[in-house]
């Protein structure tokens, strides 16, 4: 209820980091978001949100026209939750930064989100680090990058994308002209850390091919 009070006060930032809302509170917050025109940043990190919370937030994103930053780091999200958010991104026209880090959603969870990236025209920063993604997931994201003309920053660090995942990204970025910041650190190839720069992993792939 205190979150709703701050929302009704017209605050541009709502920080609910680690507050562990009671059942039903996120739904109330989401309902208020549908018509809110002042909140631009919503931090919901570390709250172990339930699927019904994600559904409520996704519905709000379909109509909200003010929110620019949404942080859902470490909320034990499931592949179905990512799908729900992806569907919302297909019609959302305001969100610029989406952070889904540390949810360990696992492989097979990127199909709907990747399709959303082909349509979405406002998202410029997407954090997917520490999500147990594999090369097959990166292949779907890479396919989206061939069509997306707005995303500038993509964080895939701490995933298991391997050499094949990097190849998918390299091929997509030979077409994509807008992504300028790609983070793939932490993952390992042949015992060596991947570079966090496009130039770095292109050189690495060349060295592997020789």
XYZ file of N, CA, C and O in Angstrom:
840
model
N 0.816 -1.204 0.000
C 0.000 0.000 0.000
C 0.854 1.261 0.000
O 0.485 2.268 -0.573
N 2.024 1.211 0.650
C 2.903 2.374 0.633
C 3.427 2.625 -0.773
O 3.639 3.770 -1.170
N 3.633 1.527 -1.527
C 4.067 1.670 -2.926
C 2.995 2.368 -3.738
O 3.288 3.240 -4.560
N 1.747 1.999 -3.526
C 0.643 2.626 -4.238
C 0.534 4.102 -3.867
O 0.230 4.938 -4.720
N 0.806 4.404 -2.617
C 0.747 5.798 -2.176
C 1.798 6.628 -2.888
O 1.525 7.741 -3.351
N 3.011 6.069 -3.000
C 4.078 6.790 -3.699
C 3.754 6.929 -5.177
O 4.072 7.940 -5.806
N 3.106 5.911 -5.730
C 2.726 5.967 -7.138
C 1.688 7.057 -7.373
O 1.777 7.819 -8.338
N 0.721 7.154 -6.476
C -0.325 8.172 -6.610
C 0.202 9.577 -6.350
O -0.400 10.556 -6.774
N 1.349 9.658 -5.662
C 1.949 10.974 -5.401
C 2.672 11.528 -6.620
O 3.168 12.655 -6.597
N 2.762 10.723 -7.678
C 3.409 11.196 -8.903
C 4.910 11.010 -8.924
O 5.613 11.658 -9.700
N 5.445 10.119 -8.070
C 6.888 9.891 -8.027
C 7.375 9.264 -9.336
O 6.726 8.369 -9.868
N 8.538 9.713 -9.861
C 9.061 9.127 -11.097
C 9.792 7.806 -10.869
O 10.010 7.045 -11.806
N 10.198 7.535 -9.608
C 10.941 6.325 -9.280
C 10.249 5.586 -8.150
O 9.886 6.187 -7.129
N 10.071 4.278 -8.319
C 9.512 3.439 -7.269
C 10.483 2.299 -7.026
O 10.682 1.446 -7.883
N 11.128 2.293 -5.846
C 12.136 1.300 -5.519
C 11.562 0.301 -4.519
O 11.395 0.603 -3.339
N 11.257 -0.910 -5.018
C 10.715 -1.978 -4.177
C 11.715 -3.118 -4.064
O 11.337 -4.288 -3.939
N 12.981 -2.804 -4.095
C 14.048 -3.791 -4.049
C 13.982 -4.593 -2.754
O 14.128 -4.045 -1.661
N 13.750 -5.906 -2.875
C 13.771 -6.772 -1.715
C 12.675 -6.546 -0.696
O 12.808 -6.949 0.460
N 11.583 -5.941 -1.100
C 10.506 -5.663 -0.142
C 9.552 -6.835 0.040
O 8.776 -6.852 0.979
N 9.610 -7.824 -0.861
C 8.762 -9.019 -0.796
C 7.292 -8.652 -0.552
O 6.754 -8.864 0.540
N 6.645 -8.094 -1.561
C 5.244 -7.663 -1.425
C 4.321 -8.803 -1.007
O 4.525 -9.958 -1.359
N 3.296 -8.452 -0.265
C 2.286 -9.428 0.147
C 1.466 -9.858 -1.067
O 1.388 -9.135 -2.063
N 0.832 -11.037 -1.001
C -0.017 -11.480 -2.114
C -1.050 -10.423 -2.493
O -1.721 -9.863 -1.636
N -1.138 -10.149 -3.777
C -2.103 -9.178 -4.269
C -1.567 -7.770 -4.417
O -2.145 -6.958 -5.146
N -0.439 -7.467 -3.768
C 0.086 -6.097 -3.829
C 0.598 -5.735 -5.222
O 0.399 -4.612 -5.687
N 1.268 -6.691 -5.879
C 1.783 -6.415 -7.217
C 0.629 -6.223 -8.202
O 0.697 -5.375 -9.106
N -0.441 -6.976 -8.028
C -1.603 -6.821 -8.902
C -2.205 -5.429 -8.761
O -2.592 -4.797 -9.750
N -2.269 -4.937 -7.523
C -2.782 -3.584 -7.290
C -1.855 -2.547 -7.922
O -2.310 -1.576 -8.532
N -0.561 -2.771 -7.755
C 0.421 -1.866 -8.345
C 0.296 -1.860 -9.868
O 0.330 -0.798 -10.513
N 0.140 -3.051 -10.453
C 0.017 -3.167 -11.906
C -1.241 -2.473 -12.408
O -1.219 -1.810 -13.457
N -2.335 -2.608 -11.694
C -3.579 -1.939 -12.093
C -3.384 -0.425 -12.120
O -3.870 0.261 -13.028
N -2.670 0.083 -11.118
C -2.414 1.519 -11.067
C -1.500 1.967 -12.208
O -1.640 3.074 -12.744
N -0.582 1.081 -12.591
C 0.356 1.406 -13.669
C -0.330 1.586 -15.019
O 0.167 2.317 -15.883
N -1.447 0.924 -15.212
C -2.130 0.970 -16.501
C -2.466 2.391 -16.924
O -2.448 2.724 -18.114
N -2.768 3.242 -15.955
C -3.155 4.617 -16.278
C -2.160 5.656 -15.752
O -2.351 6.849 -15.955
N -1.095 5.189 -15.088
C -0.123 6.126 -14.526
C 0.691 6.805 -15.634
O 1.093 6.159 -16.601
N 0.949 8.082 -15.473
C 1.689 8.830 -16.503
C 2.959 9.476 -15.961
O 3.608 10.258 -16.671
N 3.341 9.171 -14.723
C 4.499 9.844 -14.114
C 5.650 8.900 -13.771
O 6.809 9.309 -13.799
N 5.356 7.637 -13.447
C 6.420 6.708 -13.051
C 7.243 6.299 -14.262
O 6.704 5.791 -15.243
N 8.553 6.506 -14.186
C 9.433 6.135 -15.293
C 10.367 4.980 -14.943
O 10.893 4.323 -15.842
N 10.578 4.727 -13.640
C 11.492 3.668 -13.216
C 10.858 2.828 -12.123
O 10.427 3.361 -11.093
N 10.805 1.508 -12.336
C 10.245 0.585 -11.348
C 11.275 -0.494 -11.047
O 11.661 -1.264 -11.921
N 11.718 -0.540 -9.793
C 12.714 -1.508 -9.353
C 12.037 -2.570 -8.487
O 11.584 -2.288 -7.381
N 11.980 -3.790 -9.011
C 11.368 -4.912 -8.296
C 12.371 -6.040 -8.077
O 12.010 -7.215 -7.988
N 13.638 -5.703 -7.954
C 14.689 -6.702 -7.757
C 14.457 -7.524 -6.486
O 13.949 -7.026 -5.490
N 14.870 -8.793 -6.553
C 14.932 -9.653 -5.367
C 13.612 -9.742 -4.608
O 13.557 -9.488 -3.397
N 12.554 -10.114 -5.307
C 11.253 -10.201 -4.656
C 10.552 -11.549 -4.828
O 9.445 -11.732 -4.333
N 11.187 -12.505 -5.511
C 10.579 -13.830 -5.709
C 9.126 -13.719 -6.167
O 8.207 -14.289 -5.556
N 8.910 -12.979 -7.225
C 7.556 -12.747 -7.711
C 6.912 -14.031 -8.231
O 7.583 -14.919 -8.756
N 5.587 -14.099 -8.110
C 4.823 -15.250 -8.569
C 4.369 -15.042 -10.017
O 4.330 -13.908 -10.503
N 4.023 -16.123 -10.722
C 3.555 -15.985 -12.110
C 2.404 -15.000 -12.257
O 2.345 -14.250 -13.235
N 1.485 -14.984 -11.295
C 0.362 -14.049 -11.387
C 0.818 -12.591 -11.285
O 0.187 -11.697 -11.847
N 1.938 -12.367 -10.576
C 2.492 -11.013 -10.496
C 3.024 -10.578 -11.861
O 2.807 -9.443 -12.302
N 3.727 -11.495 -12.531
C 4.289 -11.193 -13.850
C 3.178 -10.962 -14.865
O 3.259 -10.055 -15.707
N 2.126 -11.757 -14.785
C 0.996 -11.578 -15.693
C 0.377 -10.197 -15.508
O 0.070 -9.493 -16.477
N 0.211 -9.782 -14.260
C -0.372 -8.473 -13.969
C 0.520 -7.347 -14.481
O 0.044 -6.378 -15.091
N 1.831 -7.480 -14.270
C 2.769 -6.457 -14.759
C 2.770 -6.400 -16.283
O 2.820 -5.311 -16.877
N 2.720 -7.565 -16.922
C 2.717 -7.608 -18.388
C 1.476 -6.937 -18.954
O 1.555 -6.202 -19.952
N 0.341 -7.154 -18.322
C -0.889 -6.500 -18.779
C -0.770 -4.991 -18.658
O -1.237 -4.242 -19.525
N -0.130 -4.536 -17.591
C 0.061 -3.095 -17.408
C 0.977 -2.524 -18.491
O 0.752 -1.411 -18.989
N 2.008 -3.289 -18.864
C 2.953 -2.817 -19.881
C 2.283 -2.632 -21.239
O 2.748 -1.829 -22.059
N 1.213 -3.352 -21.478
C 0.527 -3.243 -22.768
C -0.146 -1.889 -22.954
O -0.348 -1.440 -24.090
N -0.484 -1.217 -21.847
C -1.191 0.061 -21.955
C -0.415 1.237 -21.369
O -0.657 2.377 -21.744
N 0.524 0.963 -20.465
C 1.298 2.052 -19.861
C 2.172 2.736 -20.904
O 2.797 2.078 -21.728
N 2.212 4.051 -20.854
C 2.979 4.805 -21.855
C 4.069 5.670 -21.233
O 4.650 6.515 -21.908
N 4.369 5.446 -19.943
C 5.337 6.299 -19.261
C 6.570 5.547 -18.766
O 7.672 6.099 -18.748
N 6.398 4.296 -18.348
C 7.501 3.551 -17.743
C 8.624 3.312 -18.744
O 8.387 2.792 -19.835
N 9.847 3.672 -18.355
C 10.993 3.523 -19.239
C 11.980 2.457 -18.763
O 12.717 1.885 -19.561
N 11.992 2.189 -17.449
C 12.949 1.231 -16.895
C 12.242 0.271 -15.958
O 11.557 0.695 -15.025
N 12.411 -1.034 -16.198
C 11.828 -2.066 -15.349
C 12.917 -3.066 -14.981
O 13.558 -3.646 -15.854
N 13.133 -3.259 -13.669
C 14.176 -4.156 -13.187
C 13.529 -5.330 -12.454
O 12.902 -5.159 -11.410
N 13.695 -6.530 -13.025
C 13.152 -7.754 -12.447
C 14.265 -8.746 -12.109
O 14.080 -9.957 -12.156
N 15.413 -8.219 -11.737
C 16.568 -9.045 -11.393
C 16.262 -9.998 -10.236
O 15.625 -9.610 -9.256
N 16.721 -11.235 -10.373
C 16.624 -12.260 -9.319
C 15.217 -12.361 -8.722
O 15.000 -12.114 -7.542
N 14.278 -12.743 -9.573
C 12.908 -12.956 -9.125
C 12.414 -14.367 -9.390
O 11.206 -14.614 -9.379
N 13.366 -15.282 -9.611
C 13.002 -16.696 -9.855
C 12.003 -16.818 -11.004
O 11.057 -17.620 -10.935
N 12.192 -16.013 -12.042
C 11.287 -16.077 -13.184
C 11.421 -17.417 -13.893
O 12.487 -18.020 -13.933
N 10.324 -17.852 -14.492
C 10.266 -19.110 -15.214
C 10.143 -18.825 -16.711
O 9.796 -17.705 -17.093
N 10.412 -19.813 -17.578
C 10.263 -19.569 -19.019
C 8.907 -18.986 -19.390
O 8.814 -18.108 -20.247
N 7.841 -19.454 -18.741
C 6.513 -18.915 -19.027
C 6.395 -17.440 -18.681
O 5.678 -16.687 -19.351
N 7.112 -17.009 -17.641
C 7.100 -15.593 -17.268
C 7.766 -14.749 -18.355
O 7.298 -13.654 -18.686
N 8.863 -15.267 -18.915
C 9.553 -14.552 -19.990
C 8.650 -14.447 -21.214
O 8.617 -13.420 -21.899
N 7.883 -15.503 -21.479
C 6.941 -15.480 -22.604
C 5.892 -14.387 -22.408
O 5.554 -13.654 -23.350
N 5.362 -14.305 -21.200
C 4.332 -13.299 -20.903
C 4.886 -11.893 -21.093
O 4.232 -11.018 -21.684
N 6.087 -11.657 -20.613
C 6.711 -10.345 -20.773
C 7.002 -10.059 -22.247
O 6.854 -8.929 -22.712
N 7.423 -11.091 -22.974
C 7.681 -10.930 -24.395
C 6.442 -10.509 -25.159
O 6.501 -9.615 -26.015
N 5.316 -11.114 -24.839
C 4.059 -10.733 -25.495
C 3.732 -9.267 -25.218
O 3.266 -8.551 -26.102
N 3.986 -8.827 -23.997
C 3.713 -7.430 -23.655
C 4.615 -6.475 -24.432
O 4.182 -5.394 -24.852
N 5.858 -6.878 -24.639
C 6.805 -6.015 -25.362
C 6.424 -5.822 -26.824
O 6.845 -4.855 -27.456
N 5.629 -6.734 -27.344
C 5.210 -6.599 -28.744
C 4.363 -5.353 -28.964
O 4.345 -4.784 -30.056
N 3.653 -4.925 -27.912
C 2.782 -3.756 -28.053
C 3.218 -2.557 -27.216
O 2.751 -1.452 -27.443
N 4.136 -2.772 -26.256
C 4.595 -1.653 -25.426
C 5.362 -0.631 -26.259
O 6.159 -0.997 -27.117
N 5.136 0.653 -25.974
C 5.770 1.711 -26.761
C 6.533 2.711 -25.901
O 6.787 3.840 -26.335
N 6.923 2.312 -24.691
C 7.640 3.259 -23.834
C 8.887 2.677 -23.178
O 9.859 3.396 -22.943
N 8.900 1.384 -22.866
C 9.996 0.797 -22.105
C 11.305 0.862 -22.895
O 11.359 0.449 -24.055
N 12.348 1.379 -22.242
C 13.661 1.503 -22.878
C 14.686 0.535 -22.305
O 15.587 0.104 -23.019
N 14.559 0.213 -21.007
C 15.513 -0.689 -20.349
C 14.768 -1.776 -19.602
O 13.922 -1.478 -18.754
N 15.075 -3.028 -19.914
C 14.478 -4.169 -19.234
C 15.595 -5.047 -18.687
O 16.457 -5.502 -19.434
N 15.566 -5.275 -17.372
C 16.586 -6.096 -16.719
C 15.951 -7.367 -16.188
O 15.094 -7.327 -15.302
N 16.401 -8.501 -16.738
C 15.897 -9.813 -16.341
C 17.038 -10.679 -15.811
O 16.973 -11.900 -15.845
N 18.057 -10.058 -15.287
C 19.281 -10.746 -14.874
C 19.055 -11.675 -13.687
O 18.184 -11.454 -12.854
N 19.882 -12.729 -13.631
C 19.931 -13.574 -12.455
C 18.712 -14.418 -12.190
O 18.475 -14.821 -11.053
N 17.938 -14.723 -13.223
C 16.730 -15.516 -13.011
C 16.898 -16.991 -13.372
O 16.024 -17.810 -13.070
N 18.027 -17.331 -14.041
C 18.322 -18.717 -14.373
C 17.129 -19.424 -15.029
O 16.766 -20.541 -14.655
N 16.524 -18.748 -15.989
C 15.318 -19.308 -16.619
C 15.614 -20.554 -17.446
O 14.741 -21.387 -17.674
N 16.846 -20.694 -17.913
C 17.227 -21.907 -18.628
C 16.939 -21.862 -20.114
O 16.267 -20.964 -20.620
N 17.469 -22.851 -20.806
C 17.352 -22.898 -22.254
C 15.904 -23.113 -22.691
O 15.095 -23.694 -21.972
N 15.586 -22.614 -23.891
C 14.233 -22.740 -24.430
C 13.299 -21.641 -23.999
O 12.092 -21.753 -24.204
N 13.838 -20.564 -23.434
C 12.983 -19.516 -22.870
C 12.987 -18.216 -23.666
O 12.375 -17.239 -23.246
N 13.651 -18.192 -24.821
C 13.843 -16.929 -25.527
C 12.980 -16.749 -26.771
O 12.994 -15.681 -27.390
N 12.198 -17.732 -27.165
C 11.481 -17.666 -28.442
C 10.533 -16.473 -28.524
O 10.572 -15.701 -29.489
N 9.678 -16.302 -27.540
C 8.689 -15.215 -27.585
C 9.373 -13.867 -27.430
O 9.037 -12.897 -28.119
N 10.353 -13.794 -26.535
C 11.079 -12.535 -26.343
C 11.797 -12.124 -27.622
O 11.816 -10.943 -27.991
N 12.384 -13.094 -28.301
C 13.071 -12.795 -29.559
C 12.094 -12.268 -30.608
O 12.408 -11.311 -31.337
N 10.910 -12.858 -30.691
C 9.898 -12.365 -31.622
C 9.492 -10.936 -31.275
O 9.251 -10.109 -32.153
N 9.421 -10.649 -29.978
C 9.066 -9.296 -29.539
C 10.123 -8.283 -29.975
O 9.798 -7.154 -30.356
N 11.379 -8.687 -29.933
C 12.456 -7.778 -30.331
C 12.377 -7.417 -31.814
O 12.864 -6.361 -32.226
N 11.761 -8.275 -32.603
C 11.606 -7.965 -34.026
C 10.594 -6.837 -34.234
O 10.660 -6.107 -35.218
N 9.646 -6.682 -33.285
C 8.579 -5.686 -33.426
C 8.805 -4.433 -32.594
O 8.436 -3.341 -32.998
N 9.388 -4.612 -31.403
C 9.508 -3.498 -30.459
C 10.414 -2.406 -31.013
O 11.463 -2.681 -31.588
N 10.002 -1.150 -30.805
C 10.744 -0.017 -31.374
C 11.266 0.950 -30.330
O 11.786 2.009 -30.672
N 11.155 0.594 -29.046
C 11.616 1.523 -28.001
C 12.711 0.945 -27.116
O 13.518 1.699 -26.568
N 12.767 -0.373 -26.956
C 13.742 -0.967 -26.048
C 15.162 -0.787 -26.591
O 15.467 -1.191 -27.707
N 16.017 -0.168 -25.780
C 17.400 0.059 -26.192
C 18.400 -0.748 -25.363
O 19.525 -0.955 -25.794
N 17.977 -1.218 -24.176
C 18.886 -1.959 -23.293
C 18.177 -3.188 -22.731
O 17.091 -3.071 -22.160
N 18.812 -4.361 -22.898
C 18.239 -5.604 -22.416
C 19.312 -6.395 -21.677
O 20.338 -6.751 -22.251
N 19.055 -6.659 -20.390
C 19.991 -7.432 -19.564
C 19.451 -8.848 -19.369
O 18.415 -9.041 -18.735
N 20.177 -9.824 -19.922
C 19.803 -11.235 -19.807
C 20.925 -12.042 -19.170
O 20.993 -13.260 -19.337
N 21.805 -11.385 -18.450
C 22.934 -12.065 -17.836
C 22.488 -13.019 -16.728
O 21.448 -12.837 -16.101
N 23.294 -14.077 -16.541
C 23.051 -15.080 -15.494
C 21.668 -15.722 -15.621
O 20.868 -15.727 -14.697
N 21.384 -16.270 -16.801
C 20.090 -16.900 -17.011
C 20.188 -18.325 -17.566
O 19.182 -18.880 -18.016
N 21.383 -18.917 -17.511
C 21.578 -20.296 -17.981
C 21.141 -20.484 -19.431
O 20.642 -21.543 -19.817
N 21.336 -19.452 -20.248
C 21.005 -19.544 -21.669
C 22.099 -20.303 -22.408
O 23.268 -20.272 -22.024
N 21.709 -20.963 -23.489
C 22.653 -21.731 -24.282
C 22.642 -21.248 -25.732
O 21.935 -20.305 -26.082
N 23.430 -21.904 -26.574
C 23.588 -21.456 -27.965
C 22.259 -21.405 -28.708
O 22.030 -20.503 -29.527
N 21.365 -22.337 -28.437
C 20.069 -22.348 -29.123
C 19.254 -21.099 -28.784
O 18.528 -20.581 -29.640
N 19.376 -20.632 -27.560
C 18.665 -19.415 -27.163
C 19.269 -18.204 -27.857
O 18.559 -17.314 -28.335
N 20.590 -18.184 -27.925
C 21.278 -17.078 -28.585
C 20.945 -17.057 -30.069
O 20.851 -15.986 -30.676
N 20.734 -18.220 -30.675
C 20.369 -18.285 -32.087
C 19.069 -17.532 -32.338
O 18.934 -16.806 -33.341
N 18.102 -17.667 -31.429
C 16.825 -16.960 -31.580
C 17.019 -15.455 -31.399
O 16.441 -14.650 -32.142
N 17.828 -15.083 -30.417
C 18.104 -13.659 -30.201
C 18.862 -13.069 -31.392
O 18.599 -11.943 -31.812
N 19.787 -13.840 -31.926
C 20.566 -13.368 -33.077
C 19.665 -13.153 -34.293
O 19.834 -12.183 -35.045
N 18.709 -14.044 -34.468
C 17.754 -13.884 -35.568
C 16.978 -12.574 -35.412
O 16.742 -11.849 -36.382
N 16.612 -12.260 -34.174
C 15.897 -11.009 -33.915
C 16.785 -9.796 -34.177
O 16.318 -8.764 -34.678
N 18.062 -9.907 -33.841
C 18.986 -8.789 -34.048
C 19.142 -8.441 -35.526
O 19.486 -7.303 -35.865
N 18.891 -9.391 -36.399
C 18.969 -9.113 -37.834
C 17.879 -8.130 -38.274
O 18.042 -7.415 -39.257
N 16.767 -8.108 -37.513
C 15.646 -7.238 -37.870
C 15.512 -6.019 -36.956
O 15.016 -4.987 -37.376
N 15.946 -6.168 -35.703
C 15.804 -5.078 -34.739
C 16.716 -3.911 -35.097
O 17.889 -4.096 -35.397
N 16.157 -2.697 -35.027
C 16.923 -1.503 -35.387
C 16.988 -0.503 -34.229
O 17.275 0.673 -34.448
N 16.744 -0.984 -33.001
C 16.678 -0.060 -31.878
C 17.522 -0.478 -30.677
O 18.004 0.384 -29.950
N 17.722 -1.767 -30.469
C 18.486 -2.222 -29.316
C 19.947 -1.802 -29.450
O 20.576 -2.046 -30.477
N 20.471 -1.175 -28.384
C 21.851 -0.702 -28.396
C 22.757 -1.479 -27.445
O 23.961 -1.576 -27.676
N 22.174 -2.011 -26.367
C 22.958 -2.740 -25.364
C 22.301 -4.082 -25.069
O 21.106 -4.141 -24.767
N 23.090 -5.154 -25.148
C 22.611 -6.498 -24.836
C 23.630 -7.175 -23.924
O 24.795 -7.320 -24.291
N 23.192 -7.572 -22.729
C 24.075 -8.221 -21.765
C 23.732 -9.701 -21.684
O 22.657 -10.073 -21.225
N 24.650 -10.530 -22.158
C 24.483 -11.983 -22.124
C 25.557 -12.637 -21.259
O 25.792 -13.840 -21.356
N 26.212 -11.881 -20.412
C 27.294 -12.419 -19.596
C 26.776 -13.469 -18.623
O 25.616 -13.455 -18.218
N 27.639 -14.396 -18.278
C 27.273 -15.417 -17.313
C 26.338 -16.484 -17.838
O 25.706 -17.176 -17.057
N 26.240 -16.608 -19.164
C 25.440 -17.675 -19.776
C 26.367 -18.705 -20.418
O 27.578 -18.520 -20.474
N 25.795 -19.774 -20.915
C 26.583 -20.885 -21.453
C 26.459 -20.921 -22.972
O 26.056 -21.928 -23.556
N 26.813 -19.815 -23.624
C 26.518 -19.712 -25.052
C 27.561 -20.403 -25.935
O 27.267 -20.772 -27.062
N 28.774 -20.572 -25.458
C 29.791 -21.316 -26.186
C 30.189 -20.705 -27.522
O 29.735 -19.635 -27.912
N 31.062 -21.407 -28.240
C 31.557 -20.943 -29.538
C 30.435 -20.783 -30.556
O 30.421 -19.845 -31.344
N 29.464 -21.713 -30.520
C 28.365 -21.655 -31.481
C 27.502 -20.421 -31.228
O 27.067 -19.765 -32.178
N 27.252 -20.107 -29.969
C 26.482 -18.909 -29.652
C 27.159 -17.652 -30.147
O 26.512 -16.753 -30.693
N 28.474 -17.595 -29.989
C 29.234 -16.438 -30.463
C 29.182 -16.346 -31.985
O 29.076 -15.251 -32.550
N 29.213 -17.478 -32.642
C 29.107 -17.475 -34.101
C 27.755 -16.911 -34.535
O 27.686 -16.097 -35.470
N 26.680 -17.314 -33.879
C 25.351 -16.781 -34.190
C 25.344 -15.259 -34.043
O 24.816 -14.540 -34.906
N 25.925 -14.765 -32.961
C 25.952 -13.326 -32.712
C 26.789 -12.604 -33.765
O 26.399 -11.545 -34.274
N 27.934 -13.177 -34.084
C 28.813 -12.549 -35.068
C 28.128 -12.409 -36.419
O 28.212 -11.365 -37.076
N 27.412 -13.446 -36.835
C 26.707 -13.398 -38.119
C 25.593 -12.362 -38.100
O 25.390 -11.626 -39.070
N 24.876 -12.281 -36.964
C 23.789 -11.300 -36.867
C 24.310 -9.877 -36.864
O 23.731 -8.983 -37.485
N 25.435 -9.669 -36.191
C 25.971 -8.313 -36.082
C 26.667 -7.850 -37.361
O 27.009 -6.682 -37.493
N 26.846 -8.751 -38.289
C 27.349 -8.318 -39.601
C 26.233 -7.615 -40.369
O 26.482 -6.905 -41.340
N 24.985 -7.802 -39.906
C 23.814 -7.171 -40.517
C 23.300 -6.028 -39.652
O 22.992 -4.941 -40.150
N 23.237 -6.252 -38.351
C 22.715 -5.249 -37.417
C 23.647 -4.043 -37.342
O 24.863 -4.188 -37.242
N 23.053 -2.847 -37.385
C 23.840 -1.617 -37.388
C 23.615 -0.759 -36.136
O 24.155 0.338 -36.048
N 22.836 -1.248 -35.179
C 22.499 -0.399 -34.031
C 23.071 -0.890 -32.706
O 23.320 -0.088 -31.815
N 23.284 -2.193 -32.541
C 23.823 -2.698 -31.282
C 25.283 -2.275 -31.140
O 26.117 -2.596 -31.982
N 25.581 -1.548 -30.086
C 26.938 -1.037 -29.887
C 27.611 -1.592 -28.644
O 28.822 -1.458 -28.484
N 26.849 -2.213 -27.741
C 27.414 -2.709 -26.492
C 26.925 -4.133 -26.251
O 25.759 -4.335 -25.908
N 27.810 -5.097 -26.445
C 27.470 -6.506 -26.264
C 28.381 -7.093 -25.202
O 29.603 -7.088 -25.332
N 27.794 -7.604 -24.132
C 28.577 -8.181 -23.039
C 28.378 -9.688 -23.020
O 27.265 -10.166 -22.814
N 29.439 -10.434 -23.249
C 29.371 -11.898 -23.209
C 30.419 -12.453 -22.248
O 30.841 -13.593 -22.361
N 30.845 -11.674 -21.299
C 31.882 -12.106 -20.368
C 31.441 -13.272 -19.479
O 30.259 -13.524 -19.330
N 32.409 -13.924 -18.880
C 32.265 -15.006 -17.908
C 32.172 -16.374 -18.565
O 32.801 -17.313 -18.124
N 31.378 -16.484 -19.646
C 31.299 -17.754 -20.354
C 32.711 -18.153 -20.800
O 33.567 -17.312 -21.006
N 32.950 -19.425 -20.946
C 34.290 -19.909 -21.279
C 34.312 -20.657 -22.610
O 33.383 -21.366 -22.961
N 35.403 -20.458 -23.328
C 35.646 -21.238 -24.546
C 37.081 -21.760 -24.470
O 38.021 -20.979 -24.341
N 37.257 -23.064 -24.518
C 38.595 -23.663 -24.492
C 39.431 -23.138 -23.326
O 40.628 -22.899 -23.463
N 38.770 -22.905 -22.187
C 39.495 -22.479 -20.999
C 39.850 -21.015 -20.965
O 40.513 -20.564 -20.047
N 39.437 -20.242 -21.977
C 39.748 -18.819 -22.004
C 38.470 -18.004 -21.920
O 37.446 -18.376 -22.474
N 38.549 -16.865 -21.259
C 37.366 -16.008 -21.127
C 37.046 -15.361 -22.454
O 37.934 -14.943 -23.202
N 35.753 -15.242 -22.751
C 35.333 -14.531 -23.949
C 35.531 -13.032 -23.749
O 35.397 -12.519 -22.651
N 35.802 -12.341 -24.808
C 35.901 -10.886 -24.739
C 34.518 -10.282 -24.613
O 33.530 -10.875 -25.025
N 34.452 -9.076 -24.041
C 33.161 -8.408 -23.935
C 32.978 -7.406 -25.063
O 32.088 -6.580 -25.013
N 33.806 -7.464 -26.074
C 33.658 -6.541 -27.197
C 33.464 -7.326 -28.483
O 33.964 -8.440 -28.634
N 32.724 -6.749 -29.411
C 32.504 -7.399 -30.701
C 33.827 -7.670 -31.395
O 34.067 -8.746 -31.905
N 34.741 -6.682 -31.402
C 36.032 -6.850 -32.040
C 36.784 -8.027 -31.432
O 37.358 -8.846 -32.129
N 36.733 -8.123 -30.120
C 37.439 -9.189 -29.428
C 36.982 -10.564 -29.855
O 37.791 -11.436 -30.159
N 35.677 -10.802 -29.923
C 35.278 -12.166 -30.265
C 35.365 -12.431 -31.755
O 35.515 -13.563 -32.177
N 35.362 -11.400 -32.589
C 35.608 -11.640 -34.019
C 37.053 -12.105 -34.229
O 37.307 -13.030 -34.984
N 37.978 -11.483 -33.523
C 39.381 -11.883 -33.617
C 39.556 -13.304 -33.097
O 40.253 -14.124 -33.674
N 38.859 -13.626 -31.994
C 38.965 -14.955 -31.409
C 38.464 -16.020 -32.376
O 39.089 -17.055 -32.567
N 37.334 -15.743 -33.038
C 36.775 -16.694 -34.002
C 37.732 -16.890 -35.168
O 37.908 -17.990 -35.662
N 38.361 -15.795 -35.603
C 39.331 -15.901 -36.684
C 40.498 -16.792 -36.262
O 40.948 -17.654 -37.021
N 40.950 -16.588 -35.024
C 42.081 -17.381 -34.536
C 41.714 -18.860 -34.453
O 42.507 -19.730 -34.763
N 40.482 -19.165 -34.065
C 40.023 -20.542 -33.967
C 39.942 -21.213 -35.341
O 40.126 -22.398 -35.484
N 39.624 -20.394 -36.346
C 39.413 -20.932 -37.688
C 40.717 -21.253 -38.398
O 40.756 -22.016 -39.350
N 41.809 -20.656 -37.916
C 43.098 -20.855 -38.591
C 43.649 -22.250 -38.308
O 43.581 -22.704 -37.177
